[in-house]
Tab-separated table of C-alpha atoms in Angstrom:
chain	number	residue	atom	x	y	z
A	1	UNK	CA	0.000	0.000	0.000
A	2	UNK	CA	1.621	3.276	-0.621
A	3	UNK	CA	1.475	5.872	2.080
A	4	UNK	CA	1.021	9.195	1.511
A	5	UNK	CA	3.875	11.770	1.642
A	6	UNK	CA	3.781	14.717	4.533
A	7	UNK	CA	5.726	16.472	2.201
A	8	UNK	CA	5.649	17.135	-1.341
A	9	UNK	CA	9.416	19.366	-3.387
A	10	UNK	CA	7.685	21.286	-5.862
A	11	UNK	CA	10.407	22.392	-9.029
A	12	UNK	CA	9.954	24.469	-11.881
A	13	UNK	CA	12.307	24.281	-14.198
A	14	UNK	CA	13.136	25.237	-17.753
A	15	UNK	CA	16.132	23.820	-19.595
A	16	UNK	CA	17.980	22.907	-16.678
A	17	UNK	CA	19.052	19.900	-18.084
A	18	UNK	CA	22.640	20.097	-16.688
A	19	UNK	CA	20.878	21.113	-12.803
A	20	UNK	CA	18.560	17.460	-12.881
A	21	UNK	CA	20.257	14.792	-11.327
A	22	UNK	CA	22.824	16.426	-8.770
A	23	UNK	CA	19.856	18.790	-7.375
A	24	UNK	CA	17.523	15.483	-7.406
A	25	UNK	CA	20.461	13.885	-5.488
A	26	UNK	CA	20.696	16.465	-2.876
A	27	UNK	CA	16.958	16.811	-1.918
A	28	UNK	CA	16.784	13.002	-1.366
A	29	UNK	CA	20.102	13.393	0.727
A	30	UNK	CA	18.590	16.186	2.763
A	31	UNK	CA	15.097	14.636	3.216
A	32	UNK	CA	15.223	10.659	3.330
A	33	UNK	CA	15.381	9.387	7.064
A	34	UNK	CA	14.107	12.688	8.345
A	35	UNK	CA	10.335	13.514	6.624
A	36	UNK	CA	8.158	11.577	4.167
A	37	UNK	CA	8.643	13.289	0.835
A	38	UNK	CA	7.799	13.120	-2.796
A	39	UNK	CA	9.453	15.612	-5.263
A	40	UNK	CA	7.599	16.972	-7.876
A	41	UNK	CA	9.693	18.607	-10.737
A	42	UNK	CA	7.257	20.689	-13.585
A	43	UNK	CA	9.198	21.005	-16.797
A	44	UNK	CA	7.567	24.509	-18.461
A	45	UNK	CA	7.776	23.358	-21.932
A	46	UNK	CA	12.228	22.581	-22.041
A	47	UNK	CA	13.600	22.245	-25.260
A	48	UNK	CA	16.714	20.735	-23.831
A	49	UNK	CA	17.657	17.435	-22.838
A	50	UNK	CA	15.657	18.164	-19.266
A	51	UNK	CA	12.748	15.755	-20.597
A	52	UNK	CA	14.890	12.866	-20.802
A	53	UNK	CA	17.042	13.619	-17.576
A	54	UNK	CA	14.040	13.757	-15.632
A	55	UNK	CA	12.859	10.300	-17.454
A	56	UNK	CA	16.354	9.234	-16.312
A	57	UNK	CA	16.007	10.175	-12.831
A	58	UNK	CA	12.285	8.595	-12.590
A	59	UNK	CA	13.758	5.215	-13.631
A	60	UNK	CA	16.123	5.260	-10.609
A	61	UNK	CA	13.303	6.909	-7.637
A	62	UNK	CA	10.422	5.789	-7.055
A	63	UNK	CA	9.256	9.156	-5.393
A	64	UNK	CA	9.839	11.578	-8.265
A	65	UNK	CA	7.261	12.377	-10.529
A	66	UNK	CA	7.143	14.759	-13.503
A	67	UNK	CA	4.347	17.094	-14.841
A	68	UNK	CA	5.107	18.298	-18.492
A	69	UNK	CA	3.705	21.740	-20.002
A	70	UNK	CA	3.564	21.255	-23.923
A	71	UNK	CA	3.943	24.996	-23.742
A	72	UNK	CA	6.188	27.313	-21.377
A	73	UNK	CA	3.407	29.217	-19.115
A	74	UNK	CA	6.240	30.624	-16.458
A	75	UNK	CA	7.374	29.905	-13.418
A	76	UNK	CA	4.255	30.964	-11.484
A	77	UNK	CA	1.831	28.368	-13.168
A	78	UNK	CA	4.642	25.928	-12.928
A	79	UNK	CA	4.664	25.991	-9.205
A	80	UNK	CA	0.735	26.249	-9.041
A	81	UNK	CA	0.585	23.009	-11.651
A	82	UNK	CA	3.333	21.668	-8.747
A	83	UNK	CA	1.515	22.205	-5.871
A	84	UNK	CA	-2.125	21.151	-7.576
A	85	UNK	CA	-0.436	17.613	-8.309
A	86	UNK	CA	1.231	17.460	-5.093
A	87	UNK	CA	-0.214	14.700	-2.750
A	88	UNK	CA	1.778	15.877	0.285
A	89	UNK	CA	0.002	17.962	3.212
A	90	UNK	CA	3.525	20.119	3.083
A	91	UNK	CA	4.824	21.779	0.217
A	92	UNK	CA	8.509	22.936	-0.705
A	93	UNK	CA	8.917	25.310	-3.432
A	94	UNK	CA	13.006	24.979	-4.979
A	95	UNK	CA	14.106	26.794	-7.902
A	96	UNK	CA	15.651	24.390	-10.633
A	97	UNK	CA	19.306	25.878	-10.960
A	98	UNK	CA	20.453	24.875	-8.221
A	99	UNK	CA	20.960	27.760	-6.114
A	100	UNK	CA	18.742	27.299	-3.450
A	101	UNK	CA	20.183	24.665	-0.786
A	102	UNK	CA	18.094	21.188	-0.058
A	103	UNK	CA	19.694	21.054	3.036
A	104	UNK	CA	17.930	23.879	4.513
A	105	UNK	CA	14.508	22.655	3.870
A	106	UNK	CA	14.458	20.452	7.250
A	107	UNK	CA	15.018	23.679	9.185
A	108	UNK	CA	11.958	25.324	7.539
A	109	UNK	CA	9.490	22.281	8.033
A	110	UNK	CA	10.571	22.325	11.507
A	111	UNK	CA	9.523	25.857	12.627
A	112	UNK	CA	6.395	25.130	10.541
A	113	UNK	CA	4.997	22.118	12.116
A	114	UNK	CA	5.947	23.967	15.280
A	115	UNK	CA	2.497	26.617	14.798
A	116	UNK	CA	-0.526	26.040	16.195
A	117	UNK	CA	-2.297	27.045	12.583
A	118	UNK	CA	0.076	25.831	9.708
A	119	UNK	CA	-2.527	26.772	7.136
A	120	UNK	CA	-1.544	30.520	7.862
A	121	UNK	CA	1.890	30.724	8.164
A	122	UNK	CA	4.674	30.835	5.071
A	123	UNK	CA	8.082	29.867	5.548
A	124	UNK	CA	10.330	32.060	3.576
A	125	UNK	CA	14.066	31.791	2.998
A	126	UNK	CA	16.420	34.316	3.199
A	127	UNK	CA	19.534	34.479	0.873
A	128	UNK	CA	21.092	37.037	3.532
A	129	UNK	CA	24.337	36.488	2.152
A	130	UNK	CA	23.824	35.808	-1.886
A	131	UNK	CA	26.004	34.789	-4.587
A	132	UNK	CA	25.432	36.624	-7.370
A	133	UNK	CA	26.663	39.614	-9.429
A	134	UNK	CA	26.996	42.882	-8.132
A	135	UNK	CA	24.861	44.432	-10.209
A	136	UNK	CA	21.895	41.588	-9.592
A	137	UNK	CA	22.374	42.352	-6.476
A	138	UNK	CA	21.952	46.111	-6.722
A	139	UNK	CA	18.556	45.069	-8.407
A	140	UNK	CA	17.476	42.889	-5.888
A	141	UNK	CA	17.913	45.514	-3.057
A	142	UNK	CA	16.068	48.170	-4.977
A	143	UNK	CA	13.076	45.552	-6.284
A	144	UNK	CA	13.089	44.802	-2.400
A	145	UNK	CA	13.128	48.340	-0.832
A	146	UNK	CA	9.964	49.256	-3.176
A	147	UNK	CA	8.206	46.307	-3.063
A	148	UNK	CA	8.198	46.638	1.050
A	149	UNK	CA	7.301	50.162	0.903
A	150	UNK	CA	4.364	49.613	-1.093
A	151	UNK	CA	2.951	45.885	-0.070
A	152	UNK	CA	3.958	45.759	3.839
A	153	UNK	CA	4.918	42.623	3.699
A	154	UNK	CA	7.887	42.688	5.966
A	155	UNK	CA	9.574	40.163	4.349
A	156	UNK	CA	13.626	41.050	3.697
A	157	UNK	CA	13.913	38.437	-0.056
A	158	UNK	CA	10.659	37.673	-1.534
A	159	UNK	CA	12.500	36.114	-4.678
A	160	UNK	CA	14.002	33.625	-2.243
A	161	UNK	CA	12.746	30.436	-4.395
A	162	UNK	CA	12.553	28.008	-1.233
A	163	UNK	CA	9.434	28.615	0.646
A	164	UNK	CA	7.814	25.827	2.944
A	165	UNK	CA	3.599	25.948	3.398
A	166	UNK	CA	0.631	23.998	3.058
A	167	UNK	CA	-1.283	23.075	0.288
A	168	UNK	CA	-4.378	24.280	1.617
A	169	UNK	CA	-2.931	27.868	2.247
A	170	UNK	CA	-1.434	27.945	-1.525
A	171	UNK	CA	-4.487	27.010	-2.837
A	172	UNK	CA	-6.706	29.305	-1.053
A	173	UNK	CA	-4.195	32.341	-2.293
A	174	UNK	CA	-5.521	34.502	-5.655
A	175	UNK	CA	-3.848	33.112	-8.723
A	176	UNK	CA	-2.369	35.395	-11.203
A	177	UNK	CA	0.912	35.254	-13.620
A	178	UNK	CA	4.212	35.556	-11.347
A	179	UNK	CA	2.231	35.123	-8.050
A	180	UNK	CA	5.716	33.180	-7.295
A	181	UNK	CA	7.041	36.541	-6.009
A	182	UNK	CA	4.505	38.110	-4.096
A	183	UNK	CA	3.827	34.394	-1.747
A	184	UNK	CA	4.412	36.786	1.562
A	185	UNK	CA	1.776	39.575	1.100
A	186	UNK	CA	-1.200	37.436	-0.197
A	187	UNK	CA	-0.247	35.509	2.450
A	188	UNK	CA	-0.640	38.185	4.717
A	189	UNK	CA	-3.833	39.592	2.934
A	190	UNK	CA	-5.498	36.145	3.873
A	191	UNK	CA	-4.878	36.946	7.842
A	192	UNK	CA	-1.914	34.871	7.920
A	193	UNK	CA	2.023	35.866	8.475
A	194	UNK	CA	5.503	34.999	7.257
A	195	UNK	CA	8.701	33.748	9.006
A	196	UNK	CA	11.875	34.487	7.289
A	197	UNK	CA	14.569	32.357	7.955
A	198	UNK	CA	18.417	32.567	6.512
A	199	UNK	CA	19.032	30.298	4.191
A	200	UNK	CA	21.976	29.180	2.113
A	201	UNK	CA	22.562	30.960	-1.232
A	202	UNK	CA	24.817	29.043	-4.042
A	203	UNK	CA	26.106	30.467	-6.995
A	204	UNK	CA	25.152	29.393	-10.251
A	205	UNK	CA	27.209	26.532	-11.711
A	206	UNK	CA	25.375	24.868	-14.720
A	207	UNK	CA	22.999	26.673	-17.521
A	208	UNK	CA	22.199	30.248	-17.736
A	209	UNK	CA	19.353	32.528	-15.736
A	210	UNK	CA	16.121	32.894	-17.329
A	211	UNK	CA	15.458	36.018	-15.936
A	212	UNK	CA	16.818	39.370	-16.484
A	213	UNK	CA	16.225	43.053	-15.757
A	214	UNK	CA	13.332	44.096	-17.852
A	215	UNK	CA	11.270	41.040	-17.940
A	216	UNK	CA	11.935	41.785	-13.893
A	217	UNK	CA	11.534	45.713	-13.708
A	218	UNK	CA	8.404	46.443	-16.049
A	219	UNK	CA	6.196	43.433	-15.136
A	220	UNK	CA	6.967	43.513	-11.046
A	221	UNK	CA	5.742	47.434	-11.604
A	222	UNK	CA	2.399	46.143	-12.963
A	223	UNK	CA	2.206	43.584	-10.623
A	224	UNK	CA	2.753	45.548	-7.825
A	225	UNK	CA	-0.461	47.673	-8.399
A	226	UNK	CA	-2.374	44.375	-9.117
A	227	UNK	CA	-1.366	43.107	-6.024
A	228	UNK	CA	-1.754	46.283	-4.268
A	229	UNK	CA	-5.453	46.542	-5.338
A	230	UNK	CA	-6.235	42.734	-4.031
A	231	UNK	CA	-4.792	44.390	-0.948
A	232	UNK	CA	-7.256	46.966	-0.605
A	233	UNK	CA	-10.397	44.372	-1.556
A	234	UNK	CA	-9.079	41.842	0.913
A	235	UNK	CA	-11.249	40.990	4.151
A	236	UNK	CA	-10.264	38.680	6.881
A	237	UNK	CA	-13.780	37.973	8.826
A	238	UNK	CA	-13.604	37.081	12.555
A	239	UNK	CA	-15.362	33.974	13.231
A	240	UNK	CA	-17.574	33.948	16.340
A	241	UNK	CA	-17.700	30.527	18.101
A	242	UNK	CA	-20.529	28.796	18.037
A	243	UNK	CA	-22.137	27.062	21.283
A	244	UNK	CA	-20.665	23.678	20.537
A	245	UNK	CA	-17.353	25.486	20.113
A	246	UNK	CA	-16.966	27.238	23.458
């Protein structure tokens, strides 16, 4: 009979061919003897060899599974495809290249499970000390700095790509096209909170970014507002208890 994994390693990725089998390798290394897990990789429509590396990787665990897009909808609807697949109570969001560190995912299931309401609390790493280029880093800080003025989501590195929730809180969140970076203030708008925790940042060793300055700059601007007007529609109702309750 097969049991049911508490949690589920939800990857986008997008030729990342090269990033498969040694960041595969490390979340089983992190996770086995510690917390049932399934990983979940969602290949956004690669044109690489990442199809058959993640064929190659199924043949070997019997835990992975792999969602295909026939067409590359972004990284946002790659973790929502993820997480809708998932059978695990616990998800764990990990960028494909290989950045983010497996090893710190025990850390943020831990102070998770620790809440008395899971369903409204987000788990959000920190890359307090990143490895990256100065000038991605000069991006990052400004893209921070006005994205915490305006949302209030007191939350130091929303792009952090490892994030630990439940299902049921993801799925209650709005959907909309790079939702991926704003996880801490809908969050928030749905009367829960965030925990940042420091986290492990890797440089980039195989394949190239994805992502540069303008598809960050001009779209995060619109998005901003968008998200800023759910803000200011959002209600959080207090329940009264009922008789049978009290």
């Amino acid at each position: 009979m097969t049991t049911t994994p508490e949690m589920s390693v939800v990857v986008p990725v997008k030729n990342e061919a090269e990033n498969i089998q040694p960041l595969i390798e490390e979340i089983c290394a992190a996770l086995e003897g510690k917390i049932s897990f399934e990983i979940v990789y969602v290949d956004d429509g690669s044109d690489d060899e990442t199809p058959q590396k993640l064929r190659d990787m199924q043949a070997k665990l019997d835990n992975l599974r792999v969602v295909t897009h026939r067409q590359s909808c972004g990284q946002s609807t790659a973790v929502r495809t993820g997480v809708k697949q998932a059978q695990g109570r616990v998800i764990a969001t990990l960028d494909g290249d290989g950045q983010n560190d497996p090893a710190d995912i025990p850390a943020l299931y831990d102070e998770l499970v620790k809440d008395d309401n899971q369903d409204f609390l987000l788990m959000a790493g920190w890359r307090a000390k990143r490895h990256d280029s100065a000038f991605k880093l000069w991006q990052s800080r400004n893209a921070n700095k006005i994205r915490a003025g305006l949302l209030g989501d007191n939350t130091p590195d929303t792009g952090c790509g490892l994030k630990v929730f439940t299902r049921e809180a993801f799925l209650d969140l709005p959907y909309f096209n790079h939702m991926h970076r704003f996880l801490p203030a809908l969050m928030i708008r749905r009367g829960g909170r965030v925990q940042s925790v420091q986290v492990n940042h890797r440089a980039r060793e195989r394949g190239v970014s994805k992502y540069g300055m303008w598809n960050r700059l001009w779209v995060g601007i619109v998005d901003i507002m968008g998200v800023m007007w759910l803000q200011s529609r959002g209600k959080v109702p207090e329940i009264v208890p009922s008789k049978e309750d009290a």
